[in-house]
């Protein structure tokens, strides 16, 4: 099917995320290999997004392909109620060893993993409210929308029907590499903000089940990096007031920030952790909610059970992806990408159209003074041979860990060009 026919049928029948039905603008992809996407019209683009942060090993990886093929020869799926299988057992053993959390609930997606975490907290404590911070994003399902930013997030249309949770102020930014800033300059820990967290948790502790945050990096809520000291204080406050700490590591987990998990920047372990995205290397949808043995014992029977829970194909490729991550020098790769992003984005810091430039691990962000024109930015990036997906005032990249230096330079050049061009 030619590219134009694909576009036409797409407009007629498909509904894309965060878009109106029938909206134009989707670019048909014919194939992907390594860090490149091959479009149906023949163009080849360096993927700066890891397919929404998931394809950390790149595309068409022989090891991951083989894991899917081998498992397909045994079984594609079997119900998880009353049955189990080796791929799920092996994956759970690996996840437990990586996180230090004993119990693993395999979910369908990141949003569902957070829904499960909320259910765990409510069943464990008997209380129904959570505390989080403004600027956060945890997914799109109903329970999860209630702990996303209620004002500046994307779910304000549903605010009238969502549970009312407790929101502390957004953490101060400034953590990570600041391209264009003097070497060694880093925002200090804001003592007033620590006092604010103390006061908020103390005031609401009696009604709270848990504190839930994205560790160190607030992802789709604004791509902001905050100091690990604030996460450490939340761990201390949870312990002091008998609350659970839930870490949403769906975007930050498996090396993206330069540590295996965002919590590692602060040296803390949560009571409940959500992981997803990179877990399967971008091959199949799967996430997990992990908790301590103590939390599991207090819960007893957890009232949740997705039809495709523990899917063998997804579990097999997830275990293979995490084994591959464990074997490769991912820290060195992420550090190399961080240096390339910082170097390439430094030029943007001097632009009057740019409010901020920040880098942490394999995450590079240009925040503009005004909302970006998404189709226009994408056209400019594609003219530079790069695929990006900006939103709001953010042009950002989260490339696969296997991205080479020249491709990182191409990504940053596209980002700088897209934000430097005059607004249409």
Coordinates of C-alpha atoms in Angstrom, one line a residue:
X1 CA 0.0 0.0 0.0
X2 CA 1.5 3.3 -1.0
X3 CA 2.1 6.2 1.5
X4 CA -0.8 8.4 0.3
X5 CA -3.3 5.5 0.5
X6 CA -2.1 4.8 4.0
X7 CA -2.6 8.4 5.0
X8 CA -6.1 8.5 3.5
X9 CA -7.3 5.3 5.2
X10 CA -5.6 6.5 8.5
X11 CA -7.7 9.7 8.4
X12 CA -10.9 7.8 7.7
X13 CA -10.6 5.1 10.4
X14 CA -7.9 5.7 13.0
X15 CA -7.9 7.8 16.1
X16 CA -4.5 8.9 17.2
X17 CA -3.5 9.9 20.8
X18 CA -4.2 13.4 22.0
X19 CA -5.8 14.3 18.6
X20 CA -9.3 14.6 17.1
X21 CA -10.7 11.7 15.1
X22 CA -9.7 12.1 11.5
X23 CA -6.9 14.5 12.1
X24 CA -4.3 14.6 9.4
X25 CA -0.6 14.5 10.0
X26 CA 0.4 10.9 10.8
X27 CA 3.4 9.7 8.9
X28 CA 3.3 6.1 7.8
X29 CA 6.2 3.9 8.9
X30 CA 7.3 1.0 6.7
X31 CA 10.1 -0.4 8.9
X32 CA 12.6 0.3 11.7
X33 CA 16.1 -0.9 12.3
X34 CA 18.7 0.2 14.9
X35 CA 17.9 3.8 15.7
X36 CA 16.2 4.6 12.4
X37 CA 12.6 4.7 11.2
X38 CA 12.0 4.1 7.5
X39 CA 8.9 5.9 6.3
X40 CA 6.6 4.6 3.6
X41 CA 7.6 7.5 1.3
X42 CA 11.2 6.4 1.5
X43 CA 12.6 8.9 4.0
X44 CA 14.8 7.6 6.8
X45 CA 14.8 9.3 10.2
X46 CA 16.9 9.0 13.3
X47 CA 14.5 8.3 16.2
X48 CA 15.0 10.8 19.0
X49 CA 12.1 9.5 21.0
X50 CA 12.7 5.8 21.5
X51 CA 9.1 5.4 20.6
X52 CA 7.9 7.3 23.6
X53 CA 10.9 6.2 25.7
X54 CA 10.5 2.5 25.3
X55 CA 12.9 1.2 22.5
X56 CA 16.1 1.6 24.5
X57 CA 18.0 -1.0 22.5
X58 CA 16.8 0.3 19.2
X59 CA 14.6 -1.5 16.7
X60 CA 14.7 -5.0 15.2
X61 CA 17.3 -6.2 17.7
X62 CA 18.2 -9.9 16.9
X63 CA 18.3 -10.9 20.5
X64 CA 14.8 -9.6 21.3
X65 CA 13.4 -10.9 18.0
X66 CA 14.6 -14.3 18.9
X67 CA 13.1 -14.2 22.3
X68 CA 9.7 -13.5 20.7
X69 CA 10.1 -16.2 18.1
X70 CA 11.2 -18.8 20.6
X71 CA 8.3 -18.1 22.9
X72 CA 5.8 -18.1 20.1
X73 CA 6.8 -21.7 19.4
X74 CA 5.6 -22.6 22.9
X75 CA 2.5 -20.4 23.4
X76 CA 1.5 -16.8 22.7
X77 CA -0.8 -16.5 25.7
X78 CA -2.4 -18.3 28.6
X79 CA -4.6 -17.0 31.4
X80 CA -2.7 -16.1 34.6
X81 CA -5.6 -17.0 36.9
X82 CA -4.6 -20.4 38.4
X83 CA -1.7 -20.9 35.9
X84 CA 1.8 -19.7 35.6
X85 CA 4.7 -20.1 33.2
X86 CA 8.5 -19.8 33.0
X87 CA 8.7 -16.4 31.2
X88 CA 6.7 -14.7 34.0
X89 CA 8.6 -16.4 36.7
X90 CA 12.0 -15.5 35.2
X91 CA 10.9 -11.9 34.7
X92 CA 9.6 -11.5 38.2
X93 CA 12.8 -13.0 39.7
X94 CA 14.8 -10.5 37.7
X95 CA 12.7 -7.5 38.6
X96 CA 12.8 -8.4 42.2
X97 CA 16.6 -8.6 42.2
X98 CA 16.9 -5.3 40.4
X99 CA 14.5 -3.3 42.7
X100 CA 14.9 -5.1 46.1
X101 CA 11.1 -5.4 46.1
X102 CA 9.7 -8.9 46.7
X103 CA 6.3 -9.1 45.0
X104 CA 5.6 -8.4 41.4
X105 CA 2.2 -7.8 39.8
X106 CA 2.3 -7.9 36.0
X107 CA 0.1 -5.3 34.4
X108 CA -1.0 -4.3 30.8
X109 CA 0.4 -0.8 30.6
X110 CA 2.0 2.0 32.7
X111 CA -1.4 3.5 33.5
X112 CA -2.7 0.2 34.7
X113 CA 0.4 -0.3 36.8
X114 CA -0.3 3.0 38.6
X115 CA -4.0 2.0 39.1
X116 CA -2.8 -1.2 40.7
X117 CA -0.4 0.8 42.9
X118 CA -3.2 3.0 44.1
X119 CA -5.4 -0.1 44.8
X120 CA -2.5 -1.6 46.8
X121 CA -2.1 1.6 48.9
X122 CA -5.9 1.8 49.6
X123 CA -6.3 -1.9 50.5
X124 CA -3.1 -1.8 52.6
X125 CA -4.0 1.2 54.7
X126 CA -7.8 1.5 54.5
X127 CA -7.4 5.2 53.7
X128 CA -8.4 6.7 50.3
X129 CA -6.4 9.8 49.6
X130 CA -2.9 10.2 48.2
X131 CA -0.4 13.1 48.3
X132 CA 1.5 14.0 45.3
X133 CA 3.2 17.1 43.8
X134 CA 2.0 19.5 41.1
X135 CA 3.5 19.1 37.6
X136 CA 3.2 15.3 37.7
X137 CA 1.8 12.9 35.1
X138 CA 1.1 9.2 35.8
X139 CA -1.2 8.1 33.0
X140 CA -4.6 8.5 31.4
X141 CA -7.0 6.1 33.1
X142 CA -9.5 7.5 35.7
X143 CA -7.9 6.6 39.0
X144 CA -4.5 7.7 37.7
X145 CA -5.8 11.0 36.2
X146 CA -6.7 12.1 39.7
X147 CA -3.0 12.2 40.8
X148 CA -1.9 14.1 37.7
X149 CA -1.5 17.8 37.8
X150 CA -5.1 19.1 38.2
X151 CA -4.6 22.5 36.6
X152 CA -1.7 22.4 34.1
X153 CA -2.1 18.8 33.2
X154 CA -4.0 17.3 30.2
X155 CA -7.0 16.0 32.3
X156 CA -8.7 19.2 33.4
X157 CA -11.8 18.2 31.3
X158 CA -12.5 15.4 33.8
X159 CA -11.8 17.3 37.0
X160 CA -15.4 17.2 38.1
X161 CA -15.6 13.4 38.3
X162 CA -12.2 12.6 39.7
X163 CA -11.3 11.9 43.4
X164 CA -9.8 14.8 45.2
X165 CA -6.2 14.1 46.3
X166 CA -3.7 16.3 48.1
X167 CA -1.2 18.3 46.0
X168 CA 1.9 19.9 47.3
X169 CA 3.7 22.6 45.2
X170 CA 5.7 21.6 42.2
X171 CA 9.3 20.8 43.2
X172 CA 11.9 23.4 42.3
X173 CA 13.9 22.5 39.2
X174 CA 17.5 23.0 38.4
X175 CA 18.9 19.5 38.8
X176 CA 21.0 17.9 36.1
X177 CA 23.3 19.4 33.4
X178 CA 22.5 23.0 32.4
X179 CA 23.9 23.6 28.9
X180 CA 25.2 27.1 28.6
X181 CA 25.4 27.6 32.4
X182 CA 28.8 27.9 34.2
X183 CA 30.5 24.6 34.9
X184 CA 29.4 23.1 38.2
X185 CA 26.5 25.4 38.7
X186 CA 23.5 23.7 40.2
X187 CA 20.4 24.9 41.9
X188 CA 20.7 24.5 45.7
X189 CA 18.3 22.6 47.8
X190 CA 15.4 24.9 48.7
X191 CA 14.9 24.7 52.4
X192 CA 11.5 26.5 52.2
X193 CA 10.3 23.7 49.9
X194 CA 11.4 21.0 52.3
X195 CA 9.4 22.8 55.0
X196 CA 6.4 23.0 52.7
X197 CA 6.5 19.2 52.2
X198 CA 6.8 18.8 56.0
X199 CA 3.8 20.9 56.6
X200 CA 1.6 19.4 53.8
X201 CA 2.3 15.8 54.9
X202 CA 1.8 16.5 58.6
X203 CA -1.5 18.3 57.9
X204 CA -3.0 15.5 55.9
X205 CA -1.3 12.4 57.2
X206 CA -4.4 11.0 59.0
X207 CA -6.3 10.8 55.8
X208 CA -3.5 9.7 53.5
X209 CA -2.7 6.2 52.2
X210 CA 0.5 7.0 50.4
X211 CA 2.7 9.6 48.7
X212 CA 3.1 9.1 44.9
X213 CA 5.7 10.8 42.8
X214 CA 7.9 10.4 39.7
X215 CA 11.4 10.2 41.1
X216 CA 13.7 13.1 40.1
X217 CA 12.1 13.6 36.7
X218 CA 8.6 14.8 36.0
X219 CA 7.9 13.4 32.6
X220 CA 4.9 14.2 30.4
X221 CA 3.9 16.9 33.0
X222 CA 6.7 19.1 31.9
X223 CA 10.0 17.2 31.6
X224 CA 11.4 18.9 34.7
X225 CA 14.3 17.6 36.9
X226 CA 14.3 18.1 40.6
X227 CA 16.8 17.6 43.3
X228 CA 17.0 14.1 44.9
X229 CA 16.9 15.8 48.4
X230 CA 13.1 16.3 47.9
X231 CA 12.6 12.7 47.2
X232 CA 14.6 11.7 50.3
X233 CA 12.5 14.0 52.4
X234 CA 9.3 12.4 51.1
X235 CA 10.7 9.0 52.1
X236 CA 11.5 10.3 55.5
X237 CA 8.0 11.8 55.8
X238 CA 6.3 8.6 54.7
X239 CA 8.2 6.7 57.4
X240 CA 7.5 9.3 60.1
X241 CA 3.8 9.4 59.4
X242 CA 3.2 5.7 58.6
X243 CA 2.5 6.2 54.9
X244 CA 3.5 4.3 51.9
X245 CA 5.8 5.8 49.2
X246 CA 4.9 4.9 45.6
X247 CA 7.6 5.6 43.0
X248 CA 6.3 5.9 39.4
X249 CA 9.4 4.8 37.5
X250 CA 7.6 4.1 34.3
X251 CA 9.5 6.8 32.4
X252 CA 12.6 7.0 34.6
X253 CA 13.3 3.3 35.1
X254 CA 15.9 1.1 33.5
X255 CA 18.7 3.6 33.1
X256 CA 17.1 6.6 31.4
X257 CA 18.3 9.2 34.0
X258 CA 21.8 7.8 34.4
X259 CA 20.9 5.5 37.3
X260 CA 19.0 2.3 37.0
X261 CA 16.0 3.9 38.7
X262 CA 15.2 7.5 39.5
X263 CA 15.1 6.5 43.2
X264 CA 18.7 5.6 43.0
X265 CA 19.7 9.3 42.7
X266 CA 18.3 9.7 46.2
X267 CA 19.4 6.4 47.6
X268 CA 15.8 5.4 48.7
X269 CA 13.6 2.4 48.2
X270 CA 9.9 2.9 47.8
X271 CA 7.2 0.6 49.3
X272 CA 5.6 0.3 45.9
X273 CA 7.2 0.9 42.5
X274 CA 5.7 1.0 39.0
X275 CA 7.8 0.2 35.9
X276 CA 6.9 -0.1 32.2
X277 CA 7.9 1.5 28.9
X278 CA 11.5 0.3 28.5
X279 CA 10.9 -3.0 30.3
X280 CA 10.1 -4.8 27.0
X281 CA 12.5 -2.8 24.9
X282 CA 9.6 -1.3 23.0
X283 CA 8.4 -4.7 21.7
X284 CA 5.1 -5.4 23.5
X285 CA 2.9 -3.7 26.0
X286 CA 3.7 -4.8 29.6
X287 CA 4.3 -3.0 32.9
X288 CA 4.6 -4.1 36.5
X289 CA 3.8 -3.0 40.0
X290 CA 6.2 -4.2 42.7
X291 CA 5.9 -4.0 46.4
X292 CA 7.5 -5.1 49.6
X293 CA 6.5 -8.4 51.2
X294 CA 5.1 -6.5 54.2
X295 CA 2.8 -4.5 51.9
X296 CA 1.6 -7.7 50.2
X297 CA 1.0 -9.4 53.5
X298 CA -1.1 -6.5 54.7
X299 CA -3.2 -6.4 51.5
X300 CA -4.0 -10.1 51.3
X301 CA -6.1 -10.6 48.2
X302 CA -5.5 -7.8 45.6
X303 CA -8.6 -7.1 43.7
X304 CA -7.3 -6.7 40.2
X305 CA -6.8 -9.2 37.3
X306 CA -6.2 -8.1 33.7
X307 CA -7.1 -10.7 31.0
X308 CA -3.7 -10.5 29.4
X309 CA -1.8 -10.3 32.7
X310 CA 1.6 -12.1 32.5
X311 CA 1.3 -12.5 28.8
X312 CA 4.1 -15.0 27.9
X313 CA 5.3 -13.2 24.7
X314 CA 5.6 -9.9 26.6
X315 CA 7.2 -11.5 29.6
X316 CA 9.8 -13.4 27.5
X317 CA 10.9 -10.3 25.6
X318 CA 10.9 -8.2 28.8
X319 CA 13.2 -10.7 30.5
X320 CA 15.4 -10.7 27.4
X321 CA 15.5 -6.9 27.3
X322 CA 16.5 -6.6 30.9
X323 CA 19.1 -9.3 30.5
X324 CA 20.5 -7.4 27.5
X325 CA 20.5 -4.2 29.6
X326 CA 22.4 -5.9 32.4
X327 CA 25.1 -7.2 30.0
X328 CA 25.8 -4.0 28.1
X329 CA 27.6 -0.9 29.4
X330 CA 24.4 1.2 29.6
X331 CA 25.8 3.6 32.1
X332 CA 28.7 4.6 29.8
X333 CA 26.2 4.9 26.9
X334 CA 23.8 7.1 28.8
X335 CA 26.7 9.2 30.1
X336 CA 28.0 9.6 26.5
X337 CA 24.6 10.6 25.2
X338 CA 24.2 13.0 28.1
X339 CA 27.4 14.7 27.1
X340 CA 26.4 14.8 23.5
X341 CA 23.0 16.3 24.3
X342 CA 24.5 18.9 26.6
X343 CA 27.1 19.9 24.0
X344 CA 24.6 20.1 21.1
X345 CA 21.9 21.9 23.0
X346 CA 24.2 24.6 24.5
X347 CA 23.5 26.8 21.5
X348 CA 19.8 26.9 22.2
X349 CA 20.4 28.4 25.7
X350 CA 21.4 31.7 23.9
X351 CA 18.2 32.0 22.0
X352 CA 15.7 34.6 23.0
X353 CA 12.9 32.2 22.1
X354 CA 14.2 29.7 24.7
X355 CA 13.3 29.8 28.4
X356 CA 15.4 26.9 29.6
X357 CA 17.7 24.1 28.4
X358 CA 18.3 21.0 30.6
X359 CA 19.8 17.5 30.3
X360 CA 19.8 14.5 32.6
X361 CA 21.0 11.1 31.5
X362 CA 19.6 10.3 28.0
X363 CA 17.0 13.1 28.3
X364 CA 17.5 16.5 26.6
X365 CA 15.0 19.3 26.8
X366 CA 14.5 22.7 25.2
X367 CA 11.7 24.7 26.9
X368 CA 10.5 27.6 24.7
X369 CA 9.0 30.9 25.8
X370 CA 5.8 30.1 23.9
X371 CA 3.9 26.9 22.9
X372 CA 5.4 25.1 20.0
X373 CA 3.6 24.5 16.7
X374 CA 3.9 20.7 16.7
X375 CA 3.5 20.0 12.9
X376 CA 5.9 22.8 12.1
X377 CA 8.6 21.6 14.6
X378 CA 8.2 18.1 13.3
X379 CA 8.6 19.3 9.7
X380 CA 11.8 21.1 10.5
X381 CA 13.2 18.1 12.5
X382 CA 12.3 15.7 9.6
X383 CA 14.1 18.0 7.2
X384 CA 17.1 17.4 9.4
X385 CA 16.5 13.6 9.2
X386 CA 15.2 13.3 12.8
X387 CA 12.0 12.2 14.4
X388 CA 10.8 14.3 17.4
X389 CA 7.4 14.6 19.1
X390 CA 7.2 17.9 21.0
X391 CA 4.4 19.1 23.2
X392 CA 3.4 22.2 25.0
X393 CA 6.5 24.4 25.2
X394 CA 8.9 21.5 25.0
X395 CA 11.1 20.2 22.3
X396 CA 12.8 17.2 23.8
X397 CA 14.6 14.0 23.0
X398 CA 15.0 10.6 24.7
X399 CA 17.1 8.6 22.2
X400 CA 17.8 4.8 22.4
X401 CA 20.9 4.0 24.4
X402 CA 22.6 2.6 21.3
X403 CA 22.4 6.0 19.5
X404 CA 25.9 6.9 18.2
X405 CA 27.6 10.3 18.6
X406 CA 26.9 11.5 15.1
X407 CA 23.2 10.6 15.5
X408 CA 23.0 12.4 18.9
X409 CA 24.5 15.4 17.1
X410 CA 21.9 15.2 14.4
X411 CA 19.1 15.1 17.0
X412 CA 20.4 18.2 18.9
X413 CA 20.9 20.0 15.6
X414 CA 17.3 19.3 14.7
X415 CA 16.1 20.5 18.1
X416 CA 18.1 23.7 17.9
X417 CA 16.9 24.4 14.4
X418 CA 13.3 23.7 15.3
X419 CA 13.3 26.2 18.2
X420 CA 15.5 28.8 16.4
X421 CA 13.2 29.2 13.3
X422 CA 10.9 32.2 13.4
X423 CA 7.3 31.4 14.5
X424 CA 4.9 31.0 11.6

